[in-house]
Each structure stands twice: as C-alpha cells, then as structure tokens.
mmCIF file of N, CA and C in Angstrom:
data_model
loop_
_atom_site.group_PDB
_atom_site.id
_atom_site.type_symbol
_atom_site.label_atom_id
_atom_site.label_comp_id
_atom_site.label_asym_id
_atom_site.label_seq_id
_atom_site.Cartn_x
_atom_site.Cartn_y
_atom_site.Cartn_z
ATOM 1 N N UNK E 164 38.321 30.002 1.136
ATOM 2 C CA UNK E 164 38.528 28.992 2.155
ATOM 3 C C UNK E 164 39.506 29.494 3.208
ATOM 4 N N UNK E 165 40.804 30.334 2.408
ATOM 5 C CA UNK E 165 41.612 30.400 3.719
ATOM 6 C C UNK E 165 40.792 31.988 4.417
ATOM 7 N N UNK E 166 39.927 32.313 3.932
ATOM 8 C CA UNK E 166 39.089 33.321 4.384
ATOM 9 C C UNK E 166 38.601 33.158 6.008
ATOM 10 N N UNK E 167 37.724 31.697 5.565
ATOM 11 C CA UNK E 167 37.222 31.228 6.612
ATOM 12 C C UNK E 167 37.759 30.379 7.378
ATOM 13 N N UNK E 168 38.996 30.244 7.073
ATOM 14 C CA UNK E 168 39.794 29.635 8.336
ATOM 15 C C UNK E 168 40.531 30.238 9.288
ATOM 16 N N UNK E 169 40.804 31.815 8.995
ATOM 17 C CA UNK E 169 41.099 32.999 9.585
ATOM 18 C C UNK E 169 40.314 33.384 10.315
ATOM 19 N N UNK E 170 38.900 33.564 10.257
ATOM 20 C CA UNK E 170 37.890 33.993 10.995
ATOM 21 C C UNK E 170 37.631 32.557 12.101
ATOM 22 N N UNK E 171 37.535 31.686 11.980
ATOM 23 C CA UNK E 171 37.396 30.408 12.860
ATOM 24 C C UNK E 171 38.407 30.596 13.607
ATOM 25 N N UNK E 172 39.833 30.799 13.562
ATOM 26 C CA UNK E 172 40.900 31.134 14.388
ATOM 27 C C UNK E 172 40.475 32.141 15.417
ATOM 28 N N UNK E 173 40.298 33.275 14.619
ATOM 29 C CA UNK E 173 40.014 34.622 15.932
ATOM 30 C C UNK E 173 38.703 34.501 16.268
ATOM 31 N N UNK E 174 37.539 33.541 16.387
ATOM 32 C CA UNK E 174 36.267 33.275 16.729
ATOM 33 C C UNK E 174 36.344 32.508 17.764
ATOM 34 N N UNK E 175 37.236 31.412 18.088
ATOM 35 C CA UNK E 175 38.187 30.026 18.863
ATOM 36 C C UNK E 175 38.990 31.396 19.484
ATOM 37 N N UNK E 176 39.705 32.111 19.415
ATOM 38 C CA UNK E 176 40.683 32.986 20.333
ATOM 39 C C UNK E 176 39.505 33.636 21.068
ATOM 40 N N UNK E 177 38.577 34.574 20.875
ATOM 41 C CA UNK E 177 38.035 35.677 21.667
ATOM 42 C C UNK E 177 37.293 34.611 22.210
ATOM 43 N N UNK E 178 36.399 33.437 21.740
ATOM 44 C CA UNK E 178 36.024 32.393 22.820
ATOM 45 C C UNK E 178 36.803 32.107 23.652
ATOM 46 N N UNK E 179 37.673 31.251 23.219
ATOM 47 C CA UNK E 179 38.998 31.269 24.451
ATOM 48 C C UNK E 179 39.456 31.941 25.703
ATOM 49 N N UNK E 180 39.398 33.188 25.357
ATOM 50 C CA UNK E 180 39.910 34.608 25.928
ATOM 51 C C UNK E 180 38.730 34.939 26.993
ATOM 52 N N UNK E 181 37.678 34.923 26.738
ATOM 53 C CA UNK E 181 36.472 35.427 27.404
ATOM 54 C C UNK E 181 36.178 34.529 28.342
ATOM 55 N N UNK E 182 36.147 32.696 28.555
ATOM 56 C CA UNK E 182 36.591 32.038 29.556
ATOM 57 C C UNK E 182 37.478 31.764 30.392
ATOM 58 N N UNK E 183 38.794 32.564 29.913
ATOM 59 C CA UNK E 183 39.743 32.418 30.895
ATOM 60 C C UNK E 183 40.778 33.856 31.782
ATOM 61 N N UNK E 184 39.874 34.280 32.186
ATOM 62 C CA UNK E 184 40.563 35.849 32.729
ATOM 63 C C UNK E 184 41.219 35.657 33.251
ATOM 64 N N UNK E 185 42.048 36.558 33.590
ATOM 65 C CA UNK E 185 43.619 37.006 34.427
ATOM 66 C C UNK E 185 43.018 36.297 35.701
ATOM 67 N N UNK E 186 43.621 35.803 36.659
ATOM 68 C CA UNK E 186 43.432 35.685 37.946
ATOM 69 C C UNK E 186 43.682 36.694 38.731
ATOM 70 N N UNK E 187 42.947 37.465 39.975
ATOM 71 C CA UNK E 187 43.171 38.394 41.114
ATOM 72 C C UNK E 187 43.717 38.123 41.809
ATOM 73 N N UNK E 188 44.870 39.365 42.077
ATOM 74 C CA UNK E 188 45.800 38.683 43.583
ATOM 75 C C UNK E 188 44.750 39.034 44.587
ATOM 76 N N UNK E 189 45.049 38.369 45.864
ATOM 77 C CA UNK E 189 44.248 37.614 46.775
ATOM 78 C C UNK E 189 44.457 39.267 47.891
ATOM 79 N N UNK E 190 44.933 40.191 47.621
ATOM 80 C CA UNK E 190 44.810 41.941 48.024
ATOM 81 C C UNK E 190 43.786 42.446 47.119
ATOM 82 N N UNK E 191 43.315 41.784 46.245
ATOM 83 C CA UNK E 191 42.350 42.993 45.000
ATOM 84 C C UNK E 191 40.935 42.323 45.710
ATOM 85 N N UNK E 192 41.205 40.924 46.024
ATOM 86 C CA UNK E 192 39.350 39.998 46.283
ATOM 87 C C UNK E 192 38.738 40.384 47.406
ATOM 88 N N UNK E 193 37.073 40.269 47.309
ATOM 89 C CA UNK E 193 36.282 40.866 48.367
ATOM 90 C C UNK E 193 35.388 40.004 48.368
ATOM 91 N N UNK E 194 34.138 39.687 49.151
ATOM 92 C CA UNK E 194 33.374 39.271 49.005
ATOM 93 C C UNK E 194 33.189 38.042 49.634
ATOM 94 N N UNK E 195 32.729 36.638 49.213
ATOM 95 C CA UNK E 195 32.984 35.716 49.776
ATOM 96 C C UNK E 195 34.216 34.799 50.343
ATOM 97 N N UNK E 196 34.622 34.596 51.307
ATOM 98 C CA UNK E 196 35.750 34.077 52.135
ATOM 99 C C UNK E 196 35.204 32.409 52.239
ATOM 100 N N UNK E 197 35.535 31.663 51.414
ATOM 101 C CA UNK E 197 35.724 30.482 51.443
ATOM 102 C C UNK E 197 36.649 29.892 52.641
ATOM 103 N N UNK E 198 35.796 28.956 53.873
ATOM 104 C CA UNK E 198 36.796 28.138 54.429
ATOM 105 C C UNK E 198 37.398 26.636 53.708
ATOM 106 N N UNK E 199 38.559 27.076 53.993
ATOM 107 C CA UNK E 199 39.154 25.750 53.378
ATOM 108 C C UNK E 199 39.675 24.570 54.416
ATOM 109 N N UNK E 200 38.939 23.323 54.978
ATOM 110 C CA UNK E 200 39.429 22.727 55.831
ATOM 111 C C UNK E 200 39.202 21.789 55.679
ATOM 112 N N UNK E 201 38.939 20.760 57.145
ATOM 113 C CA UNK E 201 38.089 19.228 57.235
ATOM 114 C C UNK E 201 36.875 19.770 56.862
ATOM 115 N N UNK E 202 36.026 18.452 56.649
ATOM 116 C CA UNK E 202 34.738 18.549 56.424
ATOM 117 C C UNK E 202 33.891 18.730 58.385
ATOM 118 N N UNK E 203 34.132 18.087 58.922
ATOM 119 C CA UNK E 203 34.368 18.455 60.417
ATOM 120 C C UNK E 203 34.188 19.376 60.922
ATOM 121 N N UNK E 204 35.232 20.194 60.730
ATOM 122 C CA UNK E 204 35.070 21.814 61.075
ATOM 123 C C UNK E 204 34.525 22.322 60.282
ATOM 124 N N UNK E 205 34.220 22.283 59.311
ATOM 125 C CA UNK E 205 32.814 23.361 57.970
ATOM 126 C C UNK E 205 31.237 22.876 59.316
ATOM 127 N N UNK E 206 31.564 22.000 59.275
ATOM 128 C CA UNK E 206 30.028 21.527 59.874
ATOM 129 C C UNK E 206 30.175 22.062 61.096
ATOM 130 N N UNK E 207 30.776 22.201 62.049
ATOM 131 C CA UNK E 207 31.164 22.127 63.544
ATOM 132 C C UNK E 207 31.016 23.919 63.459
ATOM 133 N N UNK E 208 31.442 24.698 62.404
ATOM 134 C CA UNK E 208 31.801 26.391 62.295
ATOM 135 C C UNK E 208 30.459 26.912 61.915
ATOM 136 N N UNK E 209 29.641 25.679 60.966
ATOM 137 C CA UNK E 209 28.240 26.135 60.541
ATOM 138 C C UNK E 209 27.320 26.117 62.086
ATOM 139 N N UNK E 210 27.771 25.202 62.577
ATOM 140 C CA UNK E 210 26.623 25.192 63.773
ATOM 141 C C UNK E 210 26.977 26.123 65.021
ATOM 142 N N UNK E 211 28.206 26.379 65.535
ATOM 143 C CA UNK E 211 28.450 27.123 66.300
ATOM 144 C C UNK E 211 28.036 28.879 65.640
ATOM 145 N N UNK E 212 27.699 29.117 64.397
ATOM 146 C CA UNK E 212 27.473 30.433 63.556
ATOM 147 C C UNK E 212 26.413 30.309 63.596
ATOM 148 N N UNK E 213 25.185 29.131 63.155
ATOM 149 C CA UNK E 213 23.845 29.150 62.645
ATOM 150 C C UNK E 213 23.762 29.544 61.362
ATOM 151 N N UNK E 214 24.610 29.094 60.509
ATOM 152 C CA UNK E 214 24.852 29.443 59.043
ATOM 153 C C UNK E 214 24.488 27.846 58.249
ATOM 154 N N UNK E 215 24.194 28.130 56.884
ATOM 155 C CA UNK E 215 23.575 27.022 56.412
ATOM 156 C C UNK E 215 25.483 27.102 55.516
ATOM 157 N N UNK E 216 25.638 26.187 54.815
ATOM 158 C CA UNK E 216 27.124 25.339 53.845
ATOM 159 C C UNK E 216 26.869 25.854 52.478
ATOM 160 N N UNK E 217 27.926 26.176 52.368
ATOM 161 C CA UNK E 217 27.609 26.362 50.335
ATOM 162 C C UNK E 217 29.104 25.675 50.202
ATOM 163 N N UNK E 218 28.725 24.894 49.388
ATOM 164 C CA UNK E 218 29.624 23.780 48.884
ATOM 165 C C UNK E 218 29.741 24.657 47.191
ATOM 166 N N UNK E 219 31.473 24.773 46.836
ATOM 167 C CA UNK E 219 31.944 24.987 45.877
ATOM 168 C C UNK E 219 32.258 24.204 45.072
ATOM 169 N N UNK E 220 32.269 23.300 44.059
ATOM 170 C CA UNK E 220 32.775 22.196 43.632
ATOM 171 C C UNK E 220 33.717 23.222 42.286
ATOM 172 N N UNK E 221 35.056 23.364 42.755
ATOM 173 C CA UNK E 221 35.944 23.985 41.234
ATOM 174 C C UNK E 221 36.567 22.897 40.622
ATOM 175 N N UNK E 222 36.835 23.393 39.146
ATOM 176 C CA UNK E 222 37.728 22.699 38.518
ATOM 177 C C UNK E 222 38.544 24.115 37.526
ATOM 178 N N UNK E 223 40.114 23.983 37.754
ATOM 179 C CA UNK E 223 40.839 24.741 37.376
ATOM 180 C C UNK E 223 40.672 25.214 35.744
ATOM 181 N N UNK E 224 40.369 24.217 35.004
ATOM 182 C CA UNK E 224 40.489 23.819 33.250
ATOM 183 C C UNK E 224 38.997 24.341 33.144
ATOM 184 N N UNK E 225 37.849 24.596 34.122
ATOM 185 C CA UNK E 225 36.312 25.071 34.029
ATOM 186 C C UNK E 225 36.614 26.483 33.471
ATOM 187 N N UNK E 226 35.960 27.389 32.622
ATOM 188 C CA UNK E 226 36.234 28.299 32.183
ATOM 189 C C UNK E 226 34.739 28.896 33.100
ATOM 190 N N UNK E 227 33.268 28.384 33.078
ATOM 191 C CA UNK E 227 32.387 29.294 34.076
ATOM 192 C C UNK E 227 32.839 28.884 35.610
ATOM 193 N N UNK E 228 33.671 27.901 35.973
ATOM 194 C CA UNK E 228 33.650 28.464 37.284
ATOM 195 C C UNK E 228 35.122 29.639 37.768
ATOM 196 N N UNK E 229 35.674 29.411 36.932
ATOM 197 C CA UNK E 229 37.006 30.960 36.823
ATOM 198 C C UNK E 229 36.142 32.088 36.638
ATOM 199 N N UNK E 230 35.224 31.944 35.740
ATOM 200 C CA UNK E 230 34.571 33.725 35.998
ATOM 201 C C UNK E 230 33.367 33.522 37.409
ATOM 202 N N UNK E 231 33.055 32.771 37.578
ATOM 203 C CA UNK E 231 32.116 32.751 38.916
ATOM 204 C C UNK E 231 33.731 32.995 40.067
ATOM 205 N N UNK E 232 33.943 32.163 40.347
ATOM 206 C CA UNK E 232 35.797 32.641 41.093
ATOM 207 C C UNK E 232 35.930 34.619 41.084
ATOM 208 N N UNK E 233 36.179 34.869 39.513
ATOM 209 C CA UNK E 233 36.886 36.172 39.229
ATOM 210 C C UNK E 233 35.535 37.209 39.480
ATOM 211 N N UNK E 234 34.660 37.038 39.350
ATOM 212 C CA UNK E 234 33.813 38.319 39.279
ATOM 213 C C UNK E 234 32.450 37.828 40.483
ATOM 214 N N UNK E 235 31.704 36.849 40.421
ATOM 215 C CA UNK E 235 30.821 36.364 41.485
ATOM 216 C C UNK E 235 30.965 36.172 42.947
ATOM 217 N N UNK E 236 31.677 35.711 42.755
ATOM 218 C CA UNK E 236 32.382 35.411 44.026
ATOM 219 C C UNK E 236 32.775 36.488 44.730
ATOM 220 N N UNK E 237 33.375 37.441 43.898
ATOM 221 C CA UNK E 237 34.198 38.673 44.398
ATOM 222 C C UNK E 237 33.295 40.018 44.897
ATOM 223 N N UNK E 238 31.979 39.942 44.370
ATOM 224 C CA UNK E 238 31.077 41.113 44.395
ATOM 225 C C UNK E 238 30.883 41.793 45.844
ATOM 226 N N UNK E 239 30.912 42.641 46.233
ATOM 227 C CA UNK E 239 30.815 42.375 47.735
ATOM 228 C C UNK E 239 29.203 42.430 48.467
ATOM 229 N N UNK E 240 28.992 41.916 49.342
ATOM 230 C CA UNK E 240 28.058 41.165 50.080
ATOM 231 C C UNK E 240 27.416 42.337 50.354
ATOM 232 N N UNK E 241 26.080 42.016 50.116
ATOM 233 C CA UNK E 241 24.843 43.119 50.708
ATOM 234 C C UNK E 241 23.985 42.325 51.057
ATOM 235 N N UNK E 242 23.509 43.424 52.597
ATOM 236 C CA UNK E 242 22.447 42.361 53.297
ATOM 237 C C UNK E 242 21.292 42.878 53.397
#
C-alpha cells in the first residue's frame, strides 16, 4: 500500500510539472505579439491593417494555455 502511494505522489508531481513550465522572460519570446488594449482599437488596428482578430481567452491557474503561451505562441511565424 505504501508502495502505491509513493508512485501516485511522483505520477501527481511529473503531471504537475509538465503543465506548468518556467515562464520566458519577455527578451527570450518571438513570434506572436499580442495587442493589449481597448476593444476599440483591436478593431480600429484590424481594419486600418486588413487583418482578421484572434481573441486569446487566458487563465493563469490553465496549465494548456501556459504551454500554448510558452511554446505556441512563441514559434516564430512563417508565411
């Protein structure tokens, strides 16, 4: 029993671990440049560009949107 309560521990840790990576300082990131503003100007910057909106919805405590953040996000852009 206390066999398998040892292994449930480090099974719960490397789960743990694998949703929540180090964060990148903001000198290491590439890739997509999120504007952060009014809703106003997203719309007003899309139309003066001719660019369509990608709406991010994060939550800090989300463990897939920290790796979409840390590694997706970051990939750099090919056109």
């Amino acid at each position: 029993m206390k066999k398998l309560q040892v292994i449930a521990v480090i099974i719960l840790f490397v789960f743990l671990r694998a949703f929540s990576p180090s964060e990148k300082s903001s000198s290491e990131t590439s890739g997509i440049v999120f504007h952060e503003g009014k809703w106003e100007e997203v719309l007003d910057l899309a139309k003066r560009e001719n660019k369509y909106i990608f709406l991010d919805i994060y939550a800090s405590w989300c463990g897939p949107c920290r790796v979409m953040k840390l590694k997706t996000f970051t990939d750099e852009l090919t056109r």
